[in-house]
Each structure stands twice: as C-alpha cells, then as structure tokens.
Amino acid sequence: MTDRRGRQLLRPEISSTRATFLELFFDLVFVFALTRVSLRLVDGAGASAAGLAAEIARTGVLFLALWLLWSITTWVTSRYEPERSVIQFVVVGSMFGAMVMAVALPGAFEGRALPFVLAYLTVMVGRPLVIATAMRSHPRRTVPLQLAAWAAVGAVPWLAGAFAPDQLRLPLWVLALAIDGTGLVLGWPLPRLGAARASGWLIAGEHLADRYQQIFLISLGETILVIGLTYSGTDFTANRAGAFTVAFVTTALLWRIYFHRAGHVLAEALRVARSPGRLGASVAATHLVIVVGVLSTAVGYELVIVHPFGRMDPAWLVFVVGGPAIFLAARARFEYEIFGRVSWSRWGGLLALLLLAPVLTLGPPMVALAAVAATLAGVAIADGWRSRRRTPELPASPLLHGEAGGGDYHRTP
C-alpha cells in the first residue's frame, strides 16, 4: 500500500508536459526577485572598480541561492505529479520562501542576512523531507533524503555567515554555495546510498524545456520592467526617449536570437533524447549563464537611460557590453547542445563586442548601447539569412544519444 501511494506521487509518462498554472504563479515571485537583483547591482555601479567587483560577488551569491531554489523546484515538478496536493504544497512553500528571500535581498549582506538564510534553508531542507515523508516506504524516498542531508551540511556555513561579522559573511556563504553546488553536481552522494546524479534521471523532458524557456522569458520581463520603470521615473527628454527605444529593441533582439531554432526546438530535443536528464542538466547550466547575461544587460539599460549622453564610466561596460557578450557566449553553448555545432554569427557577434569595448569607453553610454544593438541585429540577420530557403534543422545534439545513466523512469529526486 505504501509503495503504491509513493508511486502515485511520481509523474506518470501520460502526465501533461505543459507547466501548470501553479508553476506559472510560482514564477511571478521571480519577476520581483530578479528585479531586486538588478537594482542591487545598479546601486553598486557607481562604486570604484574594487567596490563594484565586491558588489558583483555579493549579488552573485544571492542570485545563485535564488537560482538553486527555482531550479530544484523545476526538477521536482518535472519528476513528481504537480497535480498532487503534496507537490502543490511544496511549490507554494517554495514560492513563499523565494518571496522572503527577494524581500530580504537588498539588505541580505547587512541587517537582513538571517531572514534570507532562514527562508532559503527552510525550503532546501524542508522540501525534500516533506517529499520523502509522502513517499512512505517507496525505494525512491532515499533520494530526497540525500538532498536534505547535503542541505543540512550546507546550512552550517549559511547560518554561520548570517551571524558572522560582515567581512566573514561573503566567504562563508561562498563555502555554503560550494557545498550546495557540489551536491547537485555529484548527485548528493552518501555512504551506502551512493549518488543520484540528475544526469541519470529520466524526467519529463518537454516539461523541463517549458520551464527553462519560461525562466528566460521571465528574465526578459525583468528587463522590460527596468526599461519602463527607469524611463517613467526620469524627464521625458529626446535623449532618454532614444535610449528607451534602443533598450527595448535590444531586448527584442535577445528574444529573437534565443528562440531562433535552438530555443524553439528545445522541447523536441529533450523529448527524443535517450537520456533527457543528461541533456537537461547541461541545459540548466547554460540557462543559468543566459539569465545572468540578460540581468546584466538590464543593469546597463538603467545606466544608459538615466545618463544617455553623460560621461561613460568604464565600469558600466561590464553591464552594457558584458551582459550581451555573456548572453551570446551562453547562446553559442546552447546551440551546440541542441545541434552539435555553433553558427559563425555567434562567435562573430561575441568577438565584435569584445573588440568594441575599449573604443566605447571614449563615447557616451548611448553610443555603447547602440553599438550593442547593432551587433545583436547583425547576429539576428545572419541567423535569418542562414535559415532562408532551408529545411528547419532537427535536433542533433551530441548529448541526445548518450547512455541513460542507469536510472529508470522513476529515478527521481
């Protein structure tokens, strides 16, 4: 009886591959959370080079904690039946935890460290324990227990950092993230139980593709929020109107470049993969970098809209040019994951941005953003030209036909 109840919690192969309304509701928190991340970076953009580097490191730690929470929730709903009340409870609880983290994020390295950490740990430790309890005596209940055990180990430096002096908080939290990340990569190994690497799971691949496409769109939505809020909060001058327009066009180009073929056929690639978990784990890492690139670009938007023809601070190019460059590099990897090749336009666009960066320090921010938009437009046009009068490509990833990793359909976290 208990095995049957646990088996009913697992996602059947006939389950809908579309994201549920609850998952879309869950994503709304991350629109707010990603805005908090970008605003924190904007606040640090005026600091010295050393100060900006420190702020990027601190914000990066906070963002990675949010990303781990979102990503593992996504894998949970790809492996467990999201219509079950237990899984819905887990998703809503994760949503509340993410909301608390987002609210605490602007002051997480100052006076709000403890609320941020407690919200994160409650989700990361509590969620797998709830799932393990619901699984009863099903043999797969050991995997969520492994997740909980690793999260409990990582909780030590997380909590120590929350109570430690300010100068020790960053290294302690970097250690905590290293533990959490190592557990994810290695499959949360424990003595006698071994490892349960995500690359070996046979998950609902099309659902996973849907979720990663959605988090990309959420990051684009965050850029729209930044563009609109920044422009509406300034004087409506012709210069700022121009920056507002170029920023919007840049976001539209990011959308176009992402979805041109590779983003469009991601679901099909995961559906036909012998080991969707292996491809899914690789795509997850790529989308992390893609989202970082988009968020960095959003920071650049705000700086340019506020100071379109002011003095260019060379540090601003980290966001104005660096964000799109990160996006293109990650998008090149994404193309390889899906088709086993990389278009020359990706490398050409990336090289152009890197070569232009030193020259762009000599002009105003608006010129830099316009150069970025022109480069991305060139990539998008090259993509369209390459696909003209050709049969749409089918997925041909080197990761599609690898070994399944020894797991069965119910090898689940």
mmCIF file of N, CA and C in Angstrom, residues 312-397:
data_model
loop_
_atom_site.group_PDB
_atom_site.id
_atom_site.type_symbol
_atom_site.label_atom_id
_atom_site.label_comp_id
_atom_site.label_asym_id
_atom_site.label_seq_id
_atom_site.Cartn_x
_atom_site.Cartn_y
_atom_site.Cartn_z
ATOM 1 N N MET A 312 30.905 58.375 -19.798
ATOM 2 C CA MET A 312 30.919 56.920 -19.703
ATOM 3 C C MET A 312 31.905 56.468 -18.632
ATOM 4 N N ASP A 313 31.375 55.838 -17.589
ATOM 5 C CA ASP A 313 32.231 55.201 -16.591
ATOM 6 C C ASP A 313 32.652 53.852 -17.167
ATOM 7 N N PRO A 314 33.945 53.597 -17.342
ATOM 8 C CA PRO A 314 34.372 52.319 -17.936
ATOM 9 C C PRO A 314 33.774 51.096 -17.243
ATOM 10 N N ALA A 315 33.501 51.206 -15.940
ATOM 11 C CA ALA A 315 32.916 50.066 -15.223
ATOM 12 C C ALA A 315 31.523 49.729 -15.733
ATOM 13 N N TRP A 316 30.820 50.703 -16.313
ATOM 14 C CA TRP A 316 29.473 50.449 -16.819
ATOM 15 C C TRP A 316 29.474 49.473 -17.984
ATOM 16 N N LEU A 317 30.604 49.378 -18.694
ATOM 17 C CA LEU A 317 30.677 48.452 -19.825
ATOM 18 C C LEU A 317 30.569 46.996 -19.375
ATOM 19 N N VAL A 318 30.825 46.739 -18.095
ATOM 20 C CA VAL A 318 30.619 45.388 -17.559
ATOM 21 C C VAL A 318 29.178 44.961 -17.801
ATOM 22 N N PHE A 319 28.256 45.914 -17.736
ATOM 23 C CA PHE A 319 26.841 45.617 -17.909
ATOM 24 C C PHE A 319 26.366 45.903 -19.334
ATOM 25 N N VAL A 320 26.711 47.083 -19.867
ATOM 26 C CA VAL A 320 26.203 47.488 -21.180
ATOM 27 C C VAL A 320 26.703 46.547 -22.278
ATOM 28 N N VAL A 321 27.982 46.211 -22.255
ATOM 29 C CA VAL A 321 28.571 45.316 -23.257
ATOM 30 C C VAL A 321 28.756 43.903 -22.705
ATOM 31 N N GLY A 322 29.157 43.798 -21.437
ATOM 32 C CA GLY A 322 29.420 42.485 -20.856
ATOM 33 C C GLY A 322 28.185 41.606 -20.786
ATOM 34 N N GLY A 323 27.026 42.193 -20.466
ATOM 35 C CA GLY A 323 25.800 41.400 -20.394
ATOM 36 C C GLY A 323 25.464 40.729 -21.710
ATOM 37 N N PRO A 324 25.360 41.489 -22.821
ATOM 38 C CA PRO A 324 25.111 40.848 -24.120
ATOM 39 C C PRO A 324 26.204 39.862 -24.533
ATOM 40 N N ALA A 325 27.473 40.144 -24.165
ATOM 41 C CA ALA A 325 28.555 39.209 -24.508
ATOM 42 C C ALA A 325 28.370 37.884 -23.769
ATOM 43 N N ILE A 326 28.006 37.952 -22.499
ATOM 44 C CA ILE A 326 27.730 36.726 -21.733
ATOM 45 C C ILE A 326 26.574 35.961 -22.369
ATOM 46 N N PHE A 327 25.537 36.691 -22.742
ATOM 47 C CA PHE A 327 24.381 36.052 -23.386
ATOM 48 C C PHE A 327 24.798 35.325 -24.665
ATOM 49 N N LEU A 328 25.577 35.982 -25.530
ATOM 50 C CA LEU A 328 25.974 35.355 -26.791
ATOM 51 C C LEU A 328 26.848 34.127 -26.565
ATOM 52 N N ALA A 329 27.750 34.208 -25.582
ATOM 53 C CA ALA A 329 28.608 33.051 -25.300
ATOM 54 C C ALA A 329 27.770 31.866 -24.834
ATOM 55 N N ALA A 330 26.814 32.125 -23.935
ATOM 56 C CA ALA A 330 25.956 31.044 -23.442
ATOM 57 C C ALA A 330 25.039 30.533 -24.551
ATOM 58 N N ARG A 331 24.586 31.449 -25.415
ATOM 59 C CA ARG A 331 23.712 31.030 -26.516
ATOM 60 C C ARG A 331 24.480 30.156 -27.514
ATOM 61 N N ALA A 332 25.774 30.410 -27.676
ATOM 62 C CA ALA A 332 26.594 29.548 -28.534
ATOM 63 C C ALA A 332 26.676 28.139 -27.951
ATOM 64 N N ARG A 333 26.851 28.053 -26.635
ATOM 65 C CA ARG A 333 26.877 26.737 -25.987
ATOM 66 C C ARG A 333 25.527 26.044 -26.141
ATOM 67 N N PHE A 334 24.458 26.799 -25.994
ATOM 68 C CA PHE A 334 23.109 26.250 -26.136
ATOM 69 C C PHE A 334 22.917 25.666 -27.534
ATOM 70 N N GLU A 335 23.396 26.375 -28.551
ATOM 71 C CA GLU A 335 23.281 25.885 -29.920
ATOM 72 C C GLU A 335 24.043 24.572 -30.095
ATOM 73 N N TYR A 336 25.201 24.475 -29.474
ATOM 74 C CA TYR A 336 25.964 23.229 -29.559
ATOM 75 C C TYR A 336 25.215 22.090 -28.868
ATOM 76 N N GLU A 337 24.605 22.385 -27.726
ATOM 77 C CA GLU A 337 23.863 21.348 -27.003
ATOM 78 C C GLU A 337 22.706 20.791 -27.828
ATOM 79 N N ILE A 338 22.105 21.616 -28.663
ATOM 80 C CA ILE A 338 20.944 21.188 -29.437
ATOM 81 C C ILE A 338 21.330 20.641 -30.808
ATOM 82 N N PHE A 339 22.291 21.269 -31.480
ATOM 83 C CA PHE A 339 22.613 20.892 -32.865
ATOM 84 C C PHE A 339 24.017 20.321 -33.054
ATOM 85 N N GLY A 340 24.865 20.372 -32.038
ATOM 86 C CA GLY A 340 26.210 19.851 -32.183
ATOM 87 C C GLY A 340 27.113 20.737 -33.015
ATOM 88 N N ARG A 341 26.743 22.006 -33.174
ATOM 89 C CA ARG A 341 27.551 22.969 -33.930
ATOM 90 C C ARG A 341 27.236 24.364 -33.409
ATOM 91 N N VAL A 342 28.066 25.332 -33.812
ATOM 92 C CA VAL A 342 27.847 26.724 -33.423
ATOM 93 C C VAL A 342 27.953 27.574 -34.676
ATOM 94 N N SER A 343 26.946 28.430 -34.909
ATOM 95 C CA SER A 343 26.951 29.313 -36.079
ATOM 96 C C SER A 343 28.077 30.344 -35.968
ATOM 97 N N TRP A 344 28.646 30.708 -37.107
ATOM 98 C CA TRP A 344 29.733 31.700 -37.101
ATOM 99 C C TRP A 344 29.237 33.050 -36.586
ATOM 100 N N SER A 345 27.938 33.332 -36.756
ATOM 101 C CA SER A 345 27.409 34.627 -36.320
ATOM 102 C C SER A 345 27.516 34.800 -34.804
ATOM 103 N N ARG A 346 27.416 33.702 -34.061
ATOM 104 C CA ARG A 346 27.534 33.788 -32.588
ATOM 105 C C ARG A 346 28.945 34.248 -32.212
ATOM 106 N N TRP A 347 29.941 33.560 -32.779
ATOM 107 C CA TRP A 347 31.317 33.922 -32.464
ATOM 108 C C TRP A 347 31.655 35.307 -33.019
ATOM 109 N N GLY A 348 31.129 35.620 -34.209
ATOM 110 C CA GLY A 348 31.394 36.929 -34.789
ATOM 111 C C GLY A 348 30.819 38.047 -33.945
ATOM 112 N N GLY A 349 29.594 37.867 -33.455
ATOM 113 C CA GLY A 349 28.988 38.882 -32.608
ATOM 114 C C GLY A 349 29.727 39.054 -31.296
ATOM 115 N N LEU A 350 30.131 37.924 -30.701
ATOM 116 C CA LEU A 350 30.874 37.976 -29.443
ATOM 117 C C LEU A 350 32.218 38.678 -29.638
ATOM 118 N N LEU A 351 32.918 38.337 -30.712
ATOM 119 C CA LEU A 351 34.219 38.961 -30.982
ATOM 120 C C LEU A 351 34.060 40.467 -31.230
ATOM 121 N N ALA A 352 33.003 40.845 -31.938
ATOM 122 C CA ALA A 352 32.766 42.269 -32.208
ATOM 123 C C ALA A 352 32.552 43.045 -30.919
ATOM 124 N N LEU A 353 31.779 42.480 -29.990
ATOM 125 C CA LEU A 353 31.536 43.160 -28.721
ATOM 126 C C LEU A 353 32.830 43.317 -27.924
ATOM 127 N N LEU A 354 33.656 42.283 -27.916
ATOM 128 C CA LEU A 354 34.906 42.351 -27.155
ATOM 129 C C LEU A 354 35.873 43.369 -27.760
ATOM 130 N N LEU A 355 35.904 43.448 -29.090
ATOM 131 C CA LEU A 355 36.806 44.401 -29.746
ATOM 132 C C LEU A 355 36.301 45.833 -29.620
ATOM 133 N N LEU A 356 34.990 46.003 -29.572
ATOM 134 C CA LEU A 356 34.422 47.345 -29.470
ATOM 135 C C LEU A 356 34.540 47.931 -28.070
ATOM 136 N N ALA A 357 34.586 47.072 -27.063
ATOM 137 C CA ALA A 357 34.514 47.542 -25.672
ATOM 138 C C ALA A 357 35.535 48.639 -25.356
ATOM 139 N N PRO A 358 36.833 48.484 -25.681
ATOM 140 C CA PRO A 358 37.784 49.563 -25.341
ATOM 141 C C PRO A 358 37.461 50.883 -26.033
ATOM 142 N N VAL A 359 36.983 50.813 -27.268
ATOM 143 C CA VAL A 359 36.669 52.028 -28.020
ATOM 144 C C VAL A 359 35.452 52.726 -27.418
ATOM 145 N N LEU A 360 34.493 51.952 -26.933
ATOM 146 C CA LEU A 360 33.249 52.518 -26.419
ATOM 147 C C LEU A 360 33.442 53.293 -25.127
ATOM 148 N N THR A 361 34.579 53.124 -24.471
ATOM 149 C CA THR A 361 34.843 53.919 -23.268
ATOM 150 C C THR A 361 35.046 55.394 -23.610
ATOM 151 N N LEU A 362 35.305 55.692 -24.889
ATOM 152 C CA LEU A 362 35.596 57.067 -25.302
ATOM 153 C C LEU A 362 34.330 57.876 -25.588
ATOM 154 N N GLY A 363 33.202 57.194 -25.766
ATOM 155 C CA GLY A 363 31.972 57.887 -26.107
ATOM 156 C C GLY A 363 30.954 57.814 -24.987
ATOM 157 N N PRO A 364 29.763 58.393 -25.194
ATOM 158 C CA PRO A 364 28.716 58.362 -24.175
ATOM 159 C C PRO A 364 28.048 56.990 -24.097
ATOM 160 N N PRO A 365 27.337 56.699 -23.004
ATOM 161 C CA PRO A 365 26.667 55.406 -22.845
ATOM 162 C C PRO A 365 25.712 55.064 -23.982
ATOM 163 N N MET A 366 25.032 56.070 -24.525
ATOM 164 C CA MET A 366 24.070 55.819 -25.596
ATOM 165 C C MET A 366 24.738 55.202 -26.819
ATOM 166 N N VAL A 367 25.924 55.657 -27.135
ATOM 167 C CA VAL A 367 26.650 55.101 -28.275
ATOM 168 C C VAL A 367 26.989 53.632 -28.022
ATOM 169 N N ALA A 368 27.379 53.320 -26.799
ATOM 170 C CA ALA A 368 27.708 51.930 -26.462
ATOM 171 C C ALA A 368 26.490 51.030 -26.617
ATOM 172 N N LEU A 369 25.335 51.470 -26.111
ATOM 173 C CA LEU A 369 24.124 50.656 -26.226
ATOM 174 C C LEU A 369 23.704 50.509 -27.681
ATOM 175 N N ALA A 370 23.842 51.579 -28.467
ATOM 176 C CA ALA A 370 23.508 51.491 -29.887
ATOM 177 C C ALA A 370 24.428 50.505 -30.606
ATOM 178 N N ALA A 371 25.703 50.489 -30.253
ATOM 179 C CA ALA A 371 26.652 49.547 -30.864
ATOM 180 C C ALA A 371 26.285 48.109 -30.511
ATOM 181 N N VAL A 372 25.859 47.891 -29.269
ATOM 182 C CA VAL A 372 25.421 46.557 -28.854
ATOM 183 C C VAL A 372 24.196 46.130 -29.656
ATOM 184 N N ALA A 373 23.213 47.039 -29.790
ATOM 185 C CA ALA A 373 22.005 46.719 -30.547
ATOM 186 C C ALA A 373 22.342 46.401 -31.998
ATOM 187 N N ALA A 374 23.254 47.165 -32.599
ATOM 188 C CA ALA A 374 23.640 46.920 -33.984
ATOM 189 C C ALA A 374 24.317 45.564 -34.138
ATOM 190 N N THR A 375 25.156 45.200 -33.170
ATOM 191 C CA THR A 375 25.833 43.897 -33.214
ATOM 192 C C THR A 375 24.826 42.753 -33.103
ATOM 193 N N LEU A 376 23.890 42.873 -32.161
ATOM 194 C CA LEU A 376 22.870 41.834 -31.999
ATOM 195 C C LEU A 376 21.970 41.757 -33.232
ATOM 196 N N ALA A 377 21.675 42.920 -33.833
ATOM 197 C CA ALA A 377 20.884 42.915 -35.064
ATOM 198 C C ALA A 377 21.622 42.163 -36.173
ATOM 199 N N GLY A 378 22.943 42.345 -36.236
ATOM 200 C CA GLY A 378 23.730 41.613 -37.212
ATOM 201 C C GLY A 378 23.650 40.114 -37.006
ATOM 202 N N VAL A 379 23.693 39.678 -35.749
ATOM 203 C CA VAL A 379 23.572 38.251 -35.447
ATOM 204 C C VAL A 379 22.203 37.734 -35.867
ATOM 205 N N ALA A 380 21.149 38.483 -35.542
ATOM 206 C CA ALA A 380 19.792 38.064 -35.883
ATOM 207 C C ALA A 380 19.585 37.992 -37.396
ATOM 208 N N ILE A 381 20.130 38.977 -38.123
ATOM 209 C CA ILE A 381 20.014 38.974 -39.585
ATOM 210 C C ILE A 381 20.767 37.790 -40.182
ATOM 211 N N ALA A 382 21.965 37.510 -39.656
ATOM 212 C CA ALA A 382 22.740 36.359 -40.143
ATOM 213 C C ALA A 382 22.000 35.056 -39.887
ATOM 214 N N ASP A 383 21.339 34.962 -38.744
ATOM 215 C CA ASP A 383 20.541 33.761 -38.448
ATOM 216 C C ASP A 383 19.436 33.576 -39.485
ATOM 217 N N GLY A 384 18.722 34.690 -39.768
ATOM 218 C CA GLY A 384 17.641 34.610 -40.737
ATOM 219 C C GLY A 384 18.141 34.258 -42.130
ATOM 220 N N TRP A 385 19.282 34.828 -42.508
ATOM 221 C CA TRP A 385 19.852 34.545 -43.827
ATOM 222 C C TRP A 385 20.276 33.080 -43.949
ATOM 223 N N ARG A 386 20.851 32.550 -42.878
ATOM 224 C CA ARG A 386 21.294 31.158 -42.911
ATOM 225 C C ARG A 386 20.116 30.187 -43.064
ATOM 226 N N SER A 387 18.989 30.547 -42.457
ATOM 227 C CA SER A 387 17.820 29.659 -42.479
ATOM 228 C C SER A 387 16.961 29.848 -43.727
ATOM 229 N N ARG A 388 17.262 30.881 -44.507
ATOM 230 C CA ARG A 388 16.442 31.197 -45.682
ATOM 231 C C ARG A 388 16.472 30.050 -46.692
ATOM 232 N N ARG A 389 15.278 29.592 -47.043
ATOM 233 C CA ARG A 389 15.094 28.531 -48.044
ATOM 234 C C ARG A 389 15.732 27.215 -47.635
ATOM 235 N N ARG A 390 15.939 27.021 -46.353
ATOM 236 C CA ARG A 390 16.467 25.740 -45.875
ATOM 237 C C ARG A 390 15.401 25.035 -45.053
ATOM 238 N N THR A 391 15.439 23.727 -45.076
ATOM 239 C CA THR A 391 14.540 22.944 -44.232
ATOM 240 C C THR A 391 14.930 23.133 -42.776
ATOM 241 N N PRO A 392 13.975 23.420 -41.898
ATOM 242 C CA PRO A 392 14.316 23.612 -40.481
ATOM 243 C C PRO A 392 15.093 22.425 -39.928
ATOM 244 N N GLU A 393 16.156 22.729 -39.219
ATOM 245 C CA GLU A 393 17.003 21.678 -38.655
ATOM 246 C C GLU A 393 16.292 20.909 -37.549
ATOM 247 N N LEU A 394 16.620 19.652 -37.443
ATOM 248 C CA LEU A 394 16.150 18.829 -36.339
ATOM 249 C C LEU A 394 17.260 18.726 -35.306
ATOM 250 N N PRO A 395 16.915 18.457 -34.044
ATOM 251 C CA PRO A 395 17.950 18.327 -33.004
ATOM 252 C C PRO A 395 18.970 17.263 -33.379
ATOM 253 N N ALA A 396 20.228 17.585 -33.200
ATOM 254 C CA ALA A 396 21.316 16.642 -33.493
ATOM 255 C C ALA A 396 22.401 16.790 -32.445
ATOM 256 N N SER A 397 22.022 16.890 -31.200
ATOM 257 C CA SER A 397 22.969 17.143 -30.127
ATOM 258 C C SER A 397 23.847 15.937 -29.840
#
